[in-house]
Tab-separated table of C-alpha atoms in Angstrom:
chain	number	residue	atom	x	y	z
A	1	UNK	CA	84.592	67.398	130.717
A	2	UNK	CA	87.571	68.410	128.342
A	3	UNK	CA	85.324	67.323	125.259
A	4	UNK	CA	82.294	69.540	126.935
A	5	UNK	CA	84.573	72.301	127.550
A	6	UNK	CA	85.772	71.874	123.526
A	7	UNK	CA	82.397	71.827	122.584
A	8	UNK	CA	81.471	75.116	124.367
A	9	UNK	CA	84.430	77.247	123.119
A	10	UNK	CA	83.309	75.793	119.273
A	11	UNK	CA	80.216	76.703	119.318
A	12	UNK	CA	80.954	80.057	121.004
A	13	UNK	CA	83.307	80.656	118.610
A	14	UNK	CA	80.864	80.176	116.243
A	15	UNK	CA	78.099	82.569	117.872
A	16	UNK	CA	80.339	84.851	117.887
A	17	UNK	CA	80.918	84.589	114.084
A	18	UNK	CA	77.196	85.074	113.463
A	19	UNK	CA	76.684	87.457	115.576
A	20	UNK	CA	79.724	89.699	113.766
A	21	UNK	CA	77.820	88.349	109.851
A	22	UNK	CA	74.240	89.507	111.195
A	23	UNK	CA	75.550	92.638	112.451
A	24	UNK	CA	77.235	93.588	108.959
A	25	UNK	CA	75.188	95.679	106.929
A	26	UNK	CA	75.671	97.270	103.499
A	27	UNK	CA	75.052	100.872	103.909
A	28	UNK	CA	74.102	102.880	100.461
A	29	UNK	CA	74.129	106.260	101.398
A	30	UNK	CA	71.175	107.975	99.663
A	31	UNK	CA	73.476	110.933	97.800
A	32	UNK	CA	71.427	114.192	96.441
A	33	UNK	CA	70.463	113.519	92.766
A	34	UNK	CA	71.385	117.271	91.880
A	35	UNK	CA	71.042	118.252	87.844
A	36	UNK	CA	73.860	116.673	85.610
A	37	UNK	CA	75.979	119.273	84.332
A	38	UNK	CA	77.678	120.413	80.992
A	39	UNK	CA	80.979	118.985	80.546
A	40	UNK	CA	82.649	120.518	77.548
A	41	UNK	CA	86.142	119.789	76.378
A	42	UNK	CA	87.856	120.990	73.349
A	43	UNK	CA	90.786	121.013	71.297
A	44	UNK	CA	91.852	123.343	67.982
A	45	UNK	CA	95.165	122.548	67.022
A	46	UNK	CA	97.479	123.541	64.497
A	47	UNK	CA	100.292	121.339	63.901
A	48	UNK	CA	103.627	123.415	62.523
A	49	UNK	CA	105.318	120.762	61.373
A	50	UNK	CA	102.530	118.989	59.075
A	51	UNK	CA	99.610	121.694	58.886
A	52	UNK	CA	97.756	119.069	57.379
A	53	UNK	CA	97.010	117.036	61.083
A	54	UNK	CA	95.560	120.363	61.906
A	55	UNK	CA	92.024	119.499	63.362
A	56	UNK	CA	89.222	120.491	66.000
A	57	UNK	CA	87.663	117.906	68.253
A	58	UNK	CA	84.909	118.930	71.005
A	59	UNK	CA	83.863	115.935	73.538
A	60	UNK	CA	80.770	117.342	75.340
A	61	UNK	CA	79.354	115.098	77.548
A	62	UNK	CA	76.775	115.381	81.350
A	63	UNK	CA	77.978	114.809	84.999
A	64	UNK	CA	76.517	111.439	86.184
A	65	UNK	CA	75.248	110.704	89.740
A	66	UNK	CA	78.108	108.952	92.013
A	67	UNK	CA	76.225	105.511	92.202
A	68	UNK	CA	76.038	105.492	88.393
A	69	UNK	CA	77.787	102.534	86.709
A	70	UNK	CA	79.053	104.489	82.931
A	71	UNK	CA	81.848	106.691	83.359
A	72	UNK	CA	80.948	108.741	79.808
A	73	UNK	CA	77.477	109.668	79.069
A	74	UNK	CA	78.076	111.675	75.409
A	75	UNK	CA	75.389	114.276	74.913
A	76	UNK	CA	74.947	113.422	71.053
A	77	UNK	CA	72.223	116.310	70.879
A	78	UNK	CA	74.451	119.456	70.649
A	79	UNK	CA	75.205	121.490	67.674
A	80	UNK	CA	78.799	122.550	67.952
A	81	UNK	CA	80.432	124.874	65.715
A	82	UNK	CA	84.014	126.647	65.825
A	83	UNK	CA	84.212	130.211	63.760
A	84	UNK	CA	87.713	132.352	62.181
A	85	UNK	CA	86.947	135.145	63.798
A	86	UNK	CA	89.316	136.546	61.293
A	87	UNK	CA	86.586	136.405	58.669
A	88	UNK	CA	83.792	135.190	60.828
A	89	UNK	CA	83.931	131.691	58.873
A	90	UNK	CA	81.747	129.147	60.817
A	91	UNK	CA	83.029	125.603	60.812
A	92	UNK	CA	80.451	122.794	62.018
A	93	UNK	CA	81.887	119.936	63.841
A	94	UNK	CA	79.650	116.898	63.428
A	95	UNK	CA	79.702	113.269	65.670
A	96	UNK	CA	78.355	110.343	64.546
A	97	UNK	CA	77.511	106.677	66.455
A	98	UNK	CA	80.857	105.202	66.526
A	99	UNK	CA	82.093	107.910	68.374
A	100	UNK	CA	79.027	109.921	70.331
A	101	UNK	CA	79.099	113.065	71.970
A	102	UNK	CA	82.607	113.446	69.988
A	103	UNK	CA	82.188	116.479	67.772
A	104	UNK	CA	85.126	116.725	64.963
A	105	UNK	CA	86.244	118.530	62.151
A	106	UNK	CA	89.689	117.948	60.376
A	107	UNK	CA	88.919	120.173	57.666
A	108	UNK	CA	89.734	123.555	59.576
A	109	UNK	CA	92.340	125.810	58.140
A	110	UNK	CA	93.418	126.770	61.076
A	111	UNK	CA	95.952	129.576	60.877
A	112	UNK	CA	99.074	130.568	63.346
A	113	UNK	CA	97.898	133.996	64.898
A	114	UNK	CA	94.446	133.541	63.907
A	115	UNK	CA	91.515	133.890	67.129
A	116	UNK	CA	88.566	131.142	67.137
A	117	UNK	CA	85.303	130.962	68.795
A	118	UNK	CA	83.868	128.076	69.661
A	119	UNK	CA	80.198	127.639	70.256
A	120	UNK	CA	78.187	124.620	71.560
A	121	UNK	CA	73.819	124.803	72.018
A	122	UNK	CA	72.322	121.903	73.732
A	123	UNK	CA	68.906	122.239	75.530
A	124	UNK	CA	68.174	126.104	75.129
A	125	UNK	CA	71.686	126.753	76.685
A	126	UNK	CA	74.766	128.815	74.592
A	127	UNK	CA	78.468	128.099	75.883
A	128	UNK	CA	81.031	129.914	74.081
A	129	UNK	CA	84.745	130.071	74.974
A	130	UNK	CA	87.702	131.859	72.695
A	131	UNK	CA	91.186	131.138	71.783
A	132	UNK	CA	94.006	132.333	69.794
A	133	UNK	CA	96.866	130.208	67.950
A	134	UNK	CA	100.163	131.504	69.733
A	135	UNK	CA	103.243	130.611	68.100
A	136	UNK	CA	105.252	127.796	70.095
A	137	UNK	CA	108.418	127.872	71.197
A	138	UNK	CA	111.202	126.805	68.455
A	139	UNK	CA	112.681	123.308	68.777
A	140	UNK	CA	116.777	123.033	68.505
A	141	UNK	CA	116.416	119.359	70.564
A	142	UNK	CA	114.934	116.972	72.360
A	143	UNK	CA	117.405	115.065	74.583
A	144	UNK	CA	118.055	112.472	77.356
A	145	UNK	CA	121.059	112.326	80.011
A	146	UNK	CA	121.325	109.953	82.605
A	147	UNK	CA	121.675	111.365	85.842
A	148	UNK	CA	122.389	108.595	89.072
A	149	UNK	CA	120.010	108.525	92.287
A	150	UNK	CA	120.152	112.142	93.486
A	151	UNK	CA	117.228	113.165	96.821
A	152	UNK	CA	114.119	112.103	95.662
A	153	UNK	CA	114.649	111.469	92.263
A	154	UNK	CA	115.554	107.914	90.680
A	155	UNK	CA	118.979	106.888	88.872
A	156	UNK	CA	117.852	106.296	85.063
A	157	UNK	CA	117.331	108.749	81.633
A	158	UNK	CA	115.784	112.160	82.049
A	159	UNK	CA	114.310	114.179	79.301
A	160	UNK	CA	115.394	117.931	78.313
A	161	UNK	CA	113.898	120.428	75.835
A	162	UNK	CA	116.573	123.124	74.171
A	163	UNK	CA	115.153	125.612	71.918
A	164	UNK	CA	114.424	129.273	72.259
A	165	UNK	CA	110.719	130.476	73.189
A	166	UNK	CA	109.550	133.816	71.877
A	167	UNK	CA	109.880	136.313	75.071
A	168	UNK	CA	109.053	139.651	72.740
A	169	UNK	CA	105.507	138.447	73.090
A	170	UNK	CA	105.809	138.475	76.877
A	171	UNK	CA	105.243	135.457	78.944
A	172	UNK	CA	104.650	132.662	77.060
A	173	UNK	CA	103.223	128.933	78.417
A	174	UNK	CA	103.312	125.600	77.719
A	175	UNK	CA	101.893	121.655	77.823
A	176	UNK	CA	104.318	118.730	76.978
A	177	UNK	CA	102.725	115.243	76.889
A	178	UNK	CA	104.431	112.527	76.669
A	179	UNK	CA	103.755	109.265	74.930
A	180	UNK	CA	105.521	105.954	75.072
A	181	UNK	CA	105.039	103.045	72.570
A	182	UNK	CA	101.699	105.282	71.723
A	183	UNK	CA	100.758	104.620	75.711
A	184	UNK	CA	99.980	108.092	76.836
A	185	UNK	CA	101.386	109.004	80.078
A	186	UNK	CA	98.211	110.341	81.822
A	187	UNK	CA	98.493	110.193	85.410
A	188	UNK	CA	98.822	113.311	87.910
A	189	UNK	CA	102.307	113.875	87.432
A	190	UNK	CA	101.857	113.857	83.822
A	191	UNK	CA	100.158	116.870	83.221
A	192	UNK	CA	103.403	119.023	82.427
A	193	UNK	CA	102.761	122.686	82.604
A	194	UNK	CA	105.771	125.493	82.145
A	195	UNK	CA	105.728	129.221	81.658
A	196	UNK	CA	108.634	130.782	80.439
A	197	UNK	CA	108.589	133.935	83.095
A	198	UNK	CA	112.140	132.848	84.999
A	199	UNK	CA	113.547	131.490	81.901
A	200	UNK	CA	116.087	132.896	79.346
A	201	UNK	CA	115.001	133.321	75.627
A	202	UNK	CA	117.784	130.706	74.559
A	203	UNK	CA	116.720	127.542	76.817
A	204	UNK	CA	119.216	124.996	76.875
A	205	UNK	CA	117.918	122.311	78.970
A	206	UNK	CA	114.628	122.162	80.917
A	207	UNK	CA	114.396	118.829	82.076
A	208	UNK	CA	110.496	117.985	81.230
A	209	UNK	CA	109.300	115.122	84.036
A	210	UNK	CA	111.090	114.041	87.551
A	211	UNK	CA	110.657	110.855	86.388
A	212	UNK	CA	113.631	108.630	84.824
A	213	UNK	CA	113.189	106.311	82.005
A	214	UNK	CA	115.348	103.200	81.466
A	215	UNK	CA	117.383	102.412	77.858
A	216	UNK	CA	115.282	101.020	75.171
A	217	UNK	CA	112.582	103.032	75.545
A	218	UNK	CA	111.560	105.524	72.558
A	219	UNK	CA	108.999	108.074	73.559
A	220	UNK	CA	107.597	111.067	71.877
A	221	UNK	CA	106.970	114.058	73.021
A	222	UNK	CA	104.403	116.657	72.166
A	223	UNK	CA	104.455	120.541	72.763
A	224	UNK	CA	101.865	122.914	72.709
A	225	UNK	CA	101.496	126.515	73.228
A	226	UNK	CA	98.783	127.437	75.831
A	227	UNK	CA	96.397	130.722	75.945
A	228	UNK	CA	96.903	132.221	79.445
A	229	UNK	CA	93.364	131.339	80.737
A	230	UNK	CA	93.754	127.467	80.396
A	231	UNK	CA	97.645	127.694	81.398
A	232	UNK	CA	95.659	128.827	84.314
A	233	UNK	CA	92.752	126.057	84.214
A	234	UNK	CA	95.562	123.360	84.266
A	235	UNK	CA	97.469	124.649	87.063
A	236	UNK	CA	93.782	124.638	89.796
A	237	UNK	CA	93.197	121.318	88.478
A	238	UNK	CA	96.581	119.946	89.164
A	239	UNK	CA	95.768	121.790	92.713
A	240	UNK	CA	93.095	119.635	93.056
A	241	UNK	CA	94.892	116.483	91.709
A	242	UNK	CA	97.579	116.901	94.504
A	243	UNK	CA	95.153	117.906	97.442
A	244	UNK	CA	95.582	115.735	99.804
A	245	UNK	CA	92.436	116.762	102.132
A	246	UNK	CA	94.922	117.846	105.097
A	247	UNK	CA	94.396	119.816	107.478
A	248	UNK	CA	96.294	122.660	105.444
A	249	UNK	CA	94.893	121.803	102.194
A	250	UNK	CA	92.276	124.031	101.088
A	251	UNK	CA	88.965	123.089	99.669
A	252	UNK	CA	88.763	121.090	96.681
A	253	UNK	CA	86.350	122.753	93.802
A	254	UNK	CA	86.204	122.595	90.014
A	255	UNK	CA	88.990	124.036	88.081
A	256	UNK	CA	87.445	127.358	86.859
A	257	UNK	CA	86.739	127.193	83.084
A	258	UNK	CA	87.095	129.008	80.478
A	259	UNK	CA	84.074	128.735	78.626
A	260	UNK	CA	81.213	130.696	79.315
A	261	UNK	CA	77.310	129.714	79.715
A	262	UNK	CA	75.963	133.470	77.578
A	263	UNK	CA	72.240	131.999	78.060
A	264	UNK	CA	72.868	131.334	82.141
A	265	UNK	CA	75.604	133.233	83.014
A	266	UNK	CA	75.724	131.509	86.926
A	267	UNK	CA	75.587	128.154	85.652
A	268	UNK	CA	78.905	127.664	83.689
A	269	UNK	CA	79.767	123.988	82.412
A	270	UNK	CA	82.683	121.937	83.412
A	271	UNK	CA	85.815	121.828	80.761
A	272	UNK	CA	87.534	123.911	78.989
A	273	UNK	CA	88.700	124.953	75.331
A	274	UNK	CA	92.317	124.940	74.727
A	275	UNK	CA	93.877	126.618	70.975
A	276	UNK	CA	97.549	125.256	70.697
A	277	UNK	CA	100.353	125.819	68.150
A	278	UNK	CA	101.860	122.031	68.600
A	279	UNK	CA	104.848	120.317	67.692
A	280	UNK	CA	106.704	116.525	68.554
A	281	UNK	CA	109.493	115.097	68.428
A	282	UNK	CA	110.941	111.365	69.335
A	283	UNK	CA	113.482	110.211	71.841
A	284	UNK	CA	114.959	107.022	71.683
A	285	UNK	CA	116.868	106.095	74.648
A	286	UNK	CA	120.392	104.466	74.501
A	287	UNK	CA	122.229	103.104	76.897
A	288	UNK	CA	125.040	105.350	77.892
């Protein structure tokens, strides 16, 4: 009886296993296919420091459906072009198979308080978008201090900027990146945005990240003025970075670009087209 009773709880154990395996299925929901879009994302920069590095590179690229298994799908069949609207100087930017959809040009003059256009054509469509080469702020220093555990923020080595940012212009903005051992940091918290609207002239210290580093590290840091309009861009999409889909959140869209579609007018692309004065510096962290 006990080695009936064993075999009757086995192999209802086991039923019940294949009943729980036949009733698993692998759902593939059967998403909308809707028209890839226009992704365009560019960069003219001109370096103060080393005028040389100045250079323009324009990544344009299509959406993808959600199911699809490449990431990047470079559109290699745009003609891309930035122009001085100073002297209405066109500059093509070219791409080539080792890097497609990658437009580039490093042979730019670009000038400090010049304005550019750029201009991309794929498929009967114009996009255009316009910048202007602000000055950045001057750079006295860029520091560390190590600050113990204090709320929410860790014990270790913060970073500071000191320099003076030029207010006569009005309000000015910025992006810092950061970069350590030439491993870009890159993740939400990373995209560090400041305007200068609460701040003095003469900054001292604006710490750059709530995030500590540890001694050893050396890290550079990059600065770059921002044009109003993508100051703007960066702060919706770090709105959508940090939604969290609550109940309070509101709904997540695109961040709204700054480049315009002058052949469809409703149908902008994704991206955006961002003129910078830059300038770096490195950090290496002692212990203290």
């Amino acid at each position: 009886m006990k080695s009936c009773a064993r075999l009757i709880k086995t192999y209802g154990w086991l039923a019940a296993l294949f009943l729980i395996s036949a009733c698993r299925e692998v759902i593939e929901v059967d998403l909308p296919n809707e028209e890839p879009q226009v992704v365009i994302e560019g960069f003219l920069t001109y370096w103060e420091q080393n005028p040389a590095r100045s250079n323009a590179t324009v990544t344009v690229s299509t959406t993808g459906n959600y199911y699809d298994e490449n990431d990047f799908n470079p559109a290699t069949d745009a003609s891309v072009a930035i122009t001085d609207l100073t002297d209405n100087t066109v500059y093509p930017l070219t791409t080539d198979e080792n890097m497609p959809g990658v437009y580039t040009n490093e042979e730019i003059p670009v000038s400090p308080g010049h304005s550019y256009r750029l201009q991309v054509n794929r498929q009967e469509q114009t996009y255009e978008a316009t910048g202007t080469v602000l000055p950045v702020a001057r750079v006295d220093s860029f520091t560390y201090r190590y600050q113990p555990k204090r709320g929410f923020l860790d014990e270790g080595y913060y970073l500071y900027f000191s320099g003076r940012t030029p207010k006569e212009r009005g309000i000015n903005y910025y992006r810092f990146i950061l970069y350590e051992d030439d491993s870009i940091y890159n993740e939400p918290e990373d995209y560090l945005i400041q305007d200068d609207e609460v701040l003095k002239a003469q900054i001292d210290t604006l710490q750059l990240a709530n995030y500590a580093f540890e001694a050893g590290d050396t890290v550079r840091i990059e600065m770059y003025s921002l044009n109003k309009g993508i100051y703007e861009y960066y702060n919706e999409l770090l709105e959508l970075l940090f939604n969290d889909g609550g109940l309070f959140s509101s709904p997540p869209r695109n961040p709204t670009t700054n480049i315009e579609n002058m052949t469809d007018p409703g149908n902008p692309p994704l991206g955006f087209f961002q003129v910078s004065t830059a300038v770096d510096g490195e950090v290496v962290i002692e212990d203290q």
